[in-house]
PDB file of C-alpha atoms and ligand atoms in Angstrom:
ATOM      1  CA  MET A  37     -64.246  52.564 101.227  1.00  0.00           C
ATOM      2  CA  LEU A  38     -68.016  51.362 101.770  1.00  0.00           C
ATOM      3  CA  PRO A  39     -69.480  54.551  99.743  1.00  0.00           C
ATOM      4  CA  ALA A  40     -67.013  53.643  96.842  1.00  0.00           C
ATOM      5  CA  LEU A  41     -68.025  50.028  96.878  1.00  0.00           C
ATOM      6  CA  LEU A  42     -71.680  50.815  96.970  1.00  0.00           C
ATOM      7  CA  SER A  43     -71.482  53.578  94.162  1.00  0.00           C
ATOM      8  CA  ALA A  44     -69.421  50.795  92.014  1.00  0.00           C
ATOM      9  CA  ALA A  45     -72.090  48.304  92.734  1.00  0.00           C
ATOM     10  CA  LEU A  46     -74.718  50.747  91.593  1.00  0.00           C
ATOM     11  CA  LEU A  47     -73.076  51.851  88.317  1.00  0.00           C
ATOM     12  CA  LEU A  48     -72.874  48.109  87.528  1.00  0.00           C
ATOM     13  CA  LEU A  49     -76.276  47.641  88.077  1.00  0.00           C
ATOM     14  CA  GLN A  50     -77.240  50.510  85.944  1.00  0.00           C
ATOM     15  CA  LEU A  51     -75.117  49.225  82.860  1.00  0.00           C
ATOM     16  CA  PRO A  52     -76.984  46.799  81.347  1.00  0.00           C
ATOM     17  CA  GLY A  53     -80.010  49.209  81.088  1.00  0.00           C
ATOM     18  CA  THR A  54     -77.718  52.024  79.802  1.00  0.00           C
ATOM     19  CA  LEU A  55     -76.457  49.728  77.150  1.00  0.00           C
ATOM     20  CA  THR A  56     -79.873  48.441  75.997  1.00  0.00           C
ATOM     21  CA  GLN A  57     -81.699  51.740  76.273  1.00  0.00           C
ATOM     22  CA  ALA A  58     -83.610  52.495  73.051  1.00  0.00           C
ATOM     23  CA  ARG A  59     -82.453  55.815  71.410  1.00  0.00           C
ATOM     24  CA  ALA A  60     -85.277  58.369  70.629  1.00  0.00           C
ATOM     25  CA  ALA A  61     -86.184  58.194  66.667  1.00  0.00           C
ATOM     26  CA  VAL A  62     -85.290  61.373  64.457  1.00  0.00           C
ATOM     27  CA  PRO A  63     -88.444  63.095  63.516  1.00  0.00           C
ATOM     28  CA  PHE A  64     -88.694  65.129  60.216  1.00  0.00           C
ATOM     29  CA  ASP A  65     -91.000  65.735  57.296  1.00  0.00           C
ATOM     30  CA  VAL A  66     -91.136  64.568  53.786  1.00  0.00           C
ATOM     31  CA  VAL A  67     -92.500  67.008  51.208  1.00  0.00           C
ATOM     32  CA  VAL A  68     -93.498  65.841  47.819  1.00  0.00           C
ATOM     33  CA  GLU A  69     -93.409  68.824  45.223  1.00  0.00           C
ATOM     34  CA  ASN A  70     -94.116  68.920  41.403  1.00  0.00           C
ATOM     35  CA  SER A  71     -92.308  71.949  39.910  1.00  0.00           C
ATOM     36  CA  LEU A  72     -93.492  71.191  36.545  1.00  0.00           C
ATOM     37  CA  LEU A  73     -97.165  70.943  37.356  1.00  0.00           C
ATOM     38  CA  GLN A  74     -97.208  73.509  40.064  1.00  0.00           C
ATOM     39  CA  THR A  75     -99.454  71.147  42.224  1.00  0.00           C
ATOM     40  CA  LYS A  76     -99.660  71.953  46.007  1.00  0.00           C
ATOM     41  CA  PRO A  77     -96.855  70.283  47.827  1.00  0.00           C
ATOM     42  CA  VAL A  78     -97.884  67.352  50.218  1.00  0.00           C
ATOM     43  CA  THR A  79     -96.335  66.934  53.712  1.00  0.00           C
ATOM     44  CA  PHE A  80     -95.748  63.744  55.360  1.00  0.00           C
ATOM     45  CA  SER A  81     -94.222  63.266  58.934  1.00  0.00           C
ATOM     46  CA  THR A  82     -92.046  60.492  59.594  1.00  0.00           C
ATOM     47  CA  HIS A  83     -89.019  59.392  61.393  1.00  0.00           C
ATOM     48  CA  VAL A  84     -85.685  57.282  61.421  1.00  0.00           C
ATOM     49  CA  GLU A  85     -83.384  55.794  64.037  1.00  0.00           C
ATOM     50  CA  GLN A  86     -80.522  57.919  65.132  1.00  0.00           C
ATOM     51  CA  ARG A  87     -78.160  58.107  62.010  1.00  0.00           C
ATOM     52  CA  GLY A  88     -80.656  56.094  60.022  1.00  0.00           C
ATOM     53  CA  ILE A  89     -80.715  56.571  56.192  1.00  0.00           C
ATOM     54  CA  LEU A  90     -83.515  58.375  54.318  1.00  0.00           C
ATOM     55  CA  LEU A  91     -84.183  55.326  52.272  1.00  0.00           C
ATOM     56  CA  GLY A  92     -85.125  53.693  55.355  1.00  0.00           C
ATOM     57  CA  ALA A  93     -87.383  56.245  56.415  1.00  0.00           C
ATOM     58  CA  LEU A  94     -89.139  56.290  53.120  1.00  0.00           C
ATOM     59  CA  LYS A  95     -89.626  52.600  53.307  1.00  0.00           C
ATOM     60  CA  THR A  96     -91.079  53.126  56.893  1.00  0.00           C
ATOM     61  CA  LEU A  97     -93.448  55.938  55.562  1.00  0.00           C
ATOM     62  CA  SER A  98     -94.701  54.211  52.648  1.00  0.00           C
ATOM     63  CA  ALA A  99     -95.542  50.971  54.695  1.00  0.00           C
ATOM     64  CA  SER A 100     -97.381  53.222  56.998  1.00  0.00           C
ATOM     65  CA  ASN A 101     -99.201  55.668  54.802  1.00  0.00           C
ATOM     66  CA  ALA A 102    -101.018  54.605  51.856  1.00  0.00           C
ATOM     67  CA  ASN A 103    -100.684  58.055  50.240  1.00  0.00           C
ATOM     68  CA  PHE A 104     -96.942  57.833  49.956  1.00  0.00           C
ATOM     69  CA  LYS A 105     -95.386  55.445  47.323  1.00  0.00           C
ATOM     70  CA  PHE A 106     -92.007  55.517  45.710  1.00  0.00           C
ATOM     71  CA  THR A 107     -89.785  53.191  43.674  1.00  0.00           C
ATOM     72  CA  TYR A 108     -86.040  53.255  43.179  1.00  0.00           C
ATOM     73  CA  THR A 109     -83.547  51.633  40.832  1.00  0.00           C
ATOM     74  CA  GLU A 110     -79.868  50.644  41.922  1.00  0.00           C
ATOM     75  CA  HIS A 111     -76.654  52.049  40.251  1.00  0.00           C
ATOM     76  CA  PRO A 112     -73.724  49.845  40.604  1.00  0.00           C
ATOM     77  CA  ASP A 113     -71.537  52.687  42.231  1.00  0.00           C
ATOM     78  CA  TYR A 114     -73.827  55.396  43.847  1.00  0.00           C
ATOM     79  CA  GLY A 115     -76.692  53.080  45.126  1.00  0.00           C
ATOM     80  CA  PRO A 116     -80.396  53.747  45.157  1.00  0.00           C
ATOM     81  CA  TYR A 117     -81.771  56.391  42.568  1.00  0.00           C
ATOM     82  CA  LEU A 118     -85.172  57.572  43.195  1.00  0.00           C
ATOM     83  CA  GLN A 119     -87.226  56.966  40.121  1.00  0.00           C
ATOM     84  CA  SER A 120     -90.795  57.574  40.923  1.00  0.00           C
ATOM     85  CA  VAL A 121     -92.881  59.130  43.627  1.00  0.00           C
ATOM     86  CA  ASN A 122     -96.646  58.347  44.050  1.00  0.00           C
ATOM     87  CA  GLY A 123     -96.794  57.043  40.440  1.00  0.00           C
ATOM     88  CA  VAL A 124     -94.933  60.026  38.831  1.00  0.00           C
ATOM     89  CA  ALA A 125     -91.694  58.834  37.407  1.00  0.00           C
ATOM     90  CA  GLY A 126     -88.496  60.588  36.050  1.00  0.00           C
ATOM     91  CA  ILE A 127     -87.821  59.959  32.511  1.00  0.00           C
ATOM     92  CA  ASP A 128     -84.497  60.404  30.825  1.00  0.00           C
ATOM     93  CA  ALA A 129     -85.940  61.438  27.430  1.00  0.00           C
ATOM     94  CA  ASP A 130     -87.832  64.063  28.851  1.00  0.00           C
ATOM     95  CA  HIS A 131     -84.901  65.015  31.268  1.00  0.00           C
ATOM     96  CA  THR A 132     -87.100  64.719  34.353  1.00  0.00           C
ATOM     97  CA  TYR A 133     -86.123  63.585  37.574  1.00  0.00           C
ATOM     98  CA  TRP A 134     -86.944  63.551  41.432  1.00  0.00           C
ATOM     99  CA  GLU A 135     -84.418  65.995  43.012  1.00  0.00           C
ATOM    100  CA  LEU A 136     -83.549  65.842  46.661  1.00  0.00           C
ATOM    101  CA  LEU A 137     -83.571  69.049  48.796  1.00  0.00           C
ATOM    102  CA  VAL A 138     -83.168  69.652  52.202  1.00  0.00           C
ATOM    103  CA  GLU A 139     -84.768  72.387  54.341  1.00  0.00           C
ATOM    104  CA  THR A 140     -82.979  72.840  57.598  1.00  0.00           C
ATOM    105  CA  PRO A 141     -84.885  74.311  60.860  1.00  0.00           C
ATOM    106  CA  ASP A 142     -83.203  77.568  60.197  1.00  0.00           C
ATOM    107  CA  GLY A 143     -84.787  78.014  56.787  1.00  0.00           C
ATOM    108  CA  LYS A 144     -81.810  77.199  54.633  1.00  0.00           C
ATOM    109  CA  THR A 145     -82.213  74.807  51.766  1.00  0.00           C
ATOM    110  CA  ILE A 146     -79.428  72.580  50.636  1.00  0.00           C
ATOM    111  CA  ARG A 147     -79.114  70.001  47.653  1.00  0.00           C
ATOM    112  CA  PRO A 148     -77.309  66.996  49.337  1.00  0.00           C
ATOM    113  CA  ASP A 149     -74.389  65.813  47.308  1.00  0.00           C
ATOM    114  CA  VAL A 150     -75.598  62.001  47.861  1.00  0.00           C
ATOM    115  CA  GLY A 151     -78.807  60.122  47.258  1.00  0.00           C
ATOM    116  CA  ILE A 152     -81.397  58.568  49.250  1.00  0.00           C
ATOM    117  CA  GLY A 153     -79.261  55.569  50.367  1.00  0.00           C
ATOM    118  CA  CYS A 154     -76.613  57.683  51.894  1.00  0.00           C
ATOM    119  CA  TYR A 155     -78.420  60.837  53.136  1.00  0.00           C
ATOM    120  CA  ILE A 156     -78.826  60.795  56.878  1.00  0.00           C
ATOM    121  CA  PRO A 157     -81.729  63.215  58.006  1.00  0.00           C
ATOM    122  CA  SER A 158     -81.468  65.330  61.140  1.00  0.00           C
ATOM    123  CA  ALA A 159     -84.284  66.247  63.405  1.00  0.00           C
ATOM    124  CA  HIS A 160     -87.116  68.537  62.221  1.00  0.00           C
ATOM    125  CA  GLN A 161     -85.663  68.879  58.611  1.00  0.00           C
ATOM    126  CA  ARG A 162     -87.778  69.096  55.750  1.00  0.00           C
ATOM    127  CA  ILE A 163     -86.783  66.568  53.070  1.00  0.00           C
ATOM    128  CA  ILE A 164     -88.122  67.838  49.704  1.00  0.00           C
ATOM    129  CA  LEU A 165     -88.578  65.366  46.978  1.00  0.00           C
ATOM    130  CA  ARG A 166     -89.138  67.739  43.793  1.00  0.00           C
ATOM    131  CA  PHE A 167     -89.975  66.569  40.412  1.00  0.00           C
ATOM    132  CA  THR A 168     -88.172  68.745  37.857  1.00  0.00           C
ATOM    133  CA  LYS A 169     -85.957  68.915  34.776  1.00  0.00           C
ATOM    134  CA  TRP A 170     -82.321  69.057  34.345  1.00  0.00           C
TER     135      TRP A 170
HETATM  136  C1  LIG B 316     -75.574  63.885  34.917  1.00  0.00           C
HETATM  137  C2  LIG B 316     -75.716  63.886  36.622  1.00  0.00           C
HETATM  138  C3  LIG B 316     -77.024  63.702  37.006  1.00  0.00           C
HETATM  139  C4  LIG B 316     -78.366  63.718  36.237  1.00  0.00           C
HETATM  140  C5  LIG B 316     -78.465  62.382  35.384  1.00  0.00           C
HETATM  141  C6  LIG B 316     -79.124  62.648  34.115  1.00  0.00           C
HETATM  142  C7  LIG B 316     -79.244  61.420  33.291  1.00  0.00           C
HETATM  143  N1  LIG B 316     -80.084  60.468  33.687  1.00  0.00           N
HETATM  144  O1  LIG B 316     -78.387  61.323  32.326  1.00  0.00           O
HETATM  145  C8  LIG B 316     -79.424  64.221  37.092  1.00  0.00           C
HETATM  146  C9  LIG B 316     -79.661  65.589  36.967  1.00  0.00           C
HETATM  147  C10 LIG B 316     -80.798  63.392  36.921  1.00  0.00           C
HETATM  148  C11 LIG B 316     -78.842  63.855  38.402  1.00  0.00           C
HETATM  149  C12 LIG B 316     -79.537  63.803  39.703  1.00  0.00           C
HETATM  150  C13 LIG B 316     -78.854  63.545  41.014  1.00  0.00           C
HETATM  151  N2  LIG B 316     -77.488  63.462  41.016  1.00  0.00           N
HETATM  152 CO1  LIG B 316     -76.119  63.190  39.892  1.00  0.00          CO
HETATM  153  N3  LIG B 316     -74.813  63.408  38.679  1.00  0.00           N
HETATM  154  C14 LIG B 316     -74.682  63.595  37.299  1.00  0.00           C
HETATM  155  C15 LIG B 316     -73.236  63.587  36.837  1.00  0.00           C
HETATM  156  C16 LIG B 316     -72.749  64.953  36.792  1.00  0.00           C
HETATM  157  C17 LIG B 316     -72.800  62.771  35.653  1.00  0.00           C
HETATM  158  C18 LIG B 316     -73.424  61.244  35.650  1.00  0.00           C
HETATM  159  C19 LIG B 316     -73.049  60.817  34.238  1.00  0.00           C
HETATM  160  O2  LIG B 316     -73.851  61.113  33.356  1.00  0.00           O
HETATM  161  N4  LIG B 316     -72.179  59.835  34.459  1.00  0.00           N
HETATM  162  C20 LIG B 316     -71.844  59.280  32.889  1.00  0.00           C
HETATM  163  C21 LIG B 316     -72.776  57.929  32.453  1.00  0.00           C
HETATM  164  C22 LIG B 316     -72.316  57.285  31.332  1.00  0.00           C
HETATM  165  O3  LIG B 316     -72.337  57.109  33.581  1.00  0.00           O
HETATM  166  P1  LIG B 316     -73.737  56.433  34.379  1.00  0.00           P
HETATM  167  O4  LIG B 316     -73.244  55.515  35.764  1.00  0.00           O
HETATM  168  O5  LIG B 316     -74.477  55.776  33.498  1.00  0.00           O
HETATM  169  O6  LIG B 316     -74.392  57.719  34.805  1.00  0.00           O
HETATM  170  C23 LIG B 316     -75.708  57.672  35.632  1.00  0.00           C
HETATM  171  C24 LIG B 316     -75.605  57.880  36.989  1.00  0.00           C
HETATM  172  O7  LIG B 316     -74.453  58.765  37.158  1.00  0.00           O
HETATM  173  C25 LIG B 316     -76.799  58.267  37.434  1.00  0.00           C
HETATM  174  N5  LIG B 316     -77.033  59.274  38.516  1.00  0.00           N
HETATM  175  C26 LIG B 316     -76.719  60.582  38.299  1.00  0.00           C
HETATM  176  N6  LIG B 316     -76.829  61.022  39.602  1.00  0.00           N
HETATM  177  C27 LIG B 316     -77.051  60.084  40.406  1.00  0.00           C
HETATM  178  C28 LIG B 316     -77.167  60.230  41.717  1.00  0.00           C
HETATM  179  C29 LIG B 316     -77.548  58.713  42.518  1.00  0.00           C
HETATM  180  C30 LIG B 316     -77.703  58.967  44.063  1.00  0.00           C
HETATM  181  C31 LIG B 316     -77.454  57.752  41.694  1.00  0.00           C
HETATM  182  C32 LIG B 316     -77.855  56.434  42.456  1.00  0.00           C
HETATM  183  C33 LIG B 316     -77.339  57.797  40.343  1.00  0.00           C
HETATM  184  C34 LIG B 316     -77.252  59.022  39.750  1.00  0.00           C
HETATM  185  O8  LIG B 316     -77.437  58.792  36.201  1.00  0.00           O
HETATM  186  C35 LIG B 316     -76.529  58.769  35.078  1.00  0.00           C
HETATM  187  C36 LIG B 316     -77.300  58.511  33.864  1.00  0.00           C
HETATM  188  O9  LIG B 316     -78.263  57.330  34.082  1.00  0.00           O
HETATM  189  C37 LIG B 316     -72.503  62.896  38.161  1.00  0.00           C
HETATM  190  C38 LIG B 316     -71.095  63.313  38.573  1.00  0.00           C
HETATM  191  C39 LIG B 316     -69.996  62.692  37.663  1.00  0.00           C
HETATM  192  N7  LIG B 316     -69.454  63.677  36.914  1.00  0.00           N
HETATM  193  O10 LIG B 316     -70.129  61.645  37.428  1.00  0.00           O
HETATM  194  C40 LIG B 316     -73.570  63.291  39.374  1.00  0.00           C
HETATM  195  C41 LIG B 316     -73.599  62.412  40.424  1.00  0.00           C
HETATM  196  C42 LIG B 316     -73.747  61.014  40.264  1.00  0.00           C
HETATM  197  N8  LIG B 316     -74.941  62.810  41.069  1.00  0.00           N
HETATM  198  C43 LIG B 316     -74.846  62.803  42.358  1.00  0.00           C
HETATM  199  C44 LIG B 316     -76.075  63.330  43.077  1.00  0.00           C
HETATM  200  C45 LIG B 316     -75.955  63.463  44.492  1.00  0.00           C
HETATM  201  C46 LIG B 316     -77.362  63.476  42.452  1.00  0.00           C
HETATM  202  C47 LIG B 316     -78.795  63.814  43.142  1.00  0.00           C
HETATM  203  C48 LIG B 316     -78.859  63.034  44.449  1.00  0.00           C
HETATM  204  C49 LIG B 316     -78.649  65.403  43.540  1.00  0.00           C
HETATM  205  C50 LIG B 316     -79.864  65.662  44.298  1.00  0.00           C
HETATM  206  N9  LIG B 316     -79.638  66.235  45.506  1.00  0.00           N
HETATM  207  O11 LIG B 316     -81.115  65.568  43.861  1.00  0.00           O
HETATM  208  C51 LIG B 316     -79.930  63.490  42.297  1.00  0.00           C
HETATM  209  C52 LIG B 316     -80.389  62.082  42.349  1.00  0.00           C
HETATM  210  C53 LIG B 316     -81.690  61.943  42.778  1.00  0.00           C
HETATM  211  C54 LIG B 316     -82.577  60.632  42.674  1.00  0.00           C
HETATM  212  N10 LIG B 316     -83.454  60.869  41.837  1.00  0.00           N
HETATM  213  O12 LIG B 316     -82.270  59.798  43.337  1.00  0.00           O
HETATM  214  C55 LIG B 316     -73.617  62.459  43.134  1.00  0.00           C
HETATM  215  C56 LIG B 316     -73.755  61.046  43.529  1.00  0.00           C
HETATM  216  C57 LIG B 316     -72.934  61.070  44.721  1.00  0.00           C
HETATM  217  C58 LIG B 316     -73.161  59.957  45.816  1.00  0.00           C
HETATM  218  N11 LIG B 316     -72.339  59.070  46.397  1.00  0.00           N
HETATM  219  O13 LIG B 316     -74.595  59.535  45.832  1.00  0.00           O
HETATM  220  C59 LIG B 316     -72.630  62.769  41.850  1.00  0.00           C
HETATM  221  C60 LIG B 316     -71.448  61.899  41.907  1.00  0.00           C
HETATM  222  C61 LIG B 316     -72.322  64.286  41.814  1.00  0.00           C
HETATM  223  C62 LIG B 316     -71.532  64.713  43.240  1.00  0.00           C
HETATM  224  N12 LIG B 316     -72.392  65.455  44.030  1.00  0.00           N
HETATM  225  O14 LIG B 316     -70.419  64.373  43.504  1.00  0.00           O
HETATM  226  N13 LIG B 316     -77.565  63.666  38.499  1.00  0.00           N
END
């Protein structure tokens, strides 16, 4: 009886800590590529909270690293559209845009079917922002 009461008391003592414990952030890379100019890709390391969105991580990255800047526009249905990275903007008339690709730790490259406002990065992925043509 006493041991059971003791372990129940211990559990109650631990509970508040468990609930407030910070979860480790998700580390991943952002790679900026320009497939039209064939410039050398630039890689930035960043992170996001567990299940956080890519847009949040891009904002954190640009706030902490002067070499990464981006802009986006808002579509009424699809949300944020990545418009420019480091001063290079997609232009409809030229059929240029920033494509979003993801390289997984096992080396596969996928093209997410959502934009930066919905994509949720996983640990150790390489998120590729590739300037290209449609
Ligand atoms: C054509 C098209 C494109 C073209 C747009 C060229 C242009 N400026 O005309 C290009 C190739 C640029 C494109 C890019 C992308 N697209 Co797109 N695209 C379409 C498509 C096939 C038709 C859109 C259209 O012309 N509608 C008709 C016009 C009259 O309506 P509109 O509202 O003005 O259309 C605009 C928006 O759709 C916008 N747009 C296009 N794609 C996307 C994606 C996002 C996230 C946003 C915010 C806006 C946006 O561009 C259109 C022209 O301005 C739709 C699917 C569909 N059949 O609707 C997918 C679609 C909208 N795209 C989609 C996606 C995922 C993307 C990308 C994220 C793909 C990627 N992994 O790179 C990128 C955007 C990256 C970025 N920079 O943020 C998804 C969005 C789903 C979601 N919930 O986020 C859709 C629904 C296709 C799908 N997978 O089901 N796309």
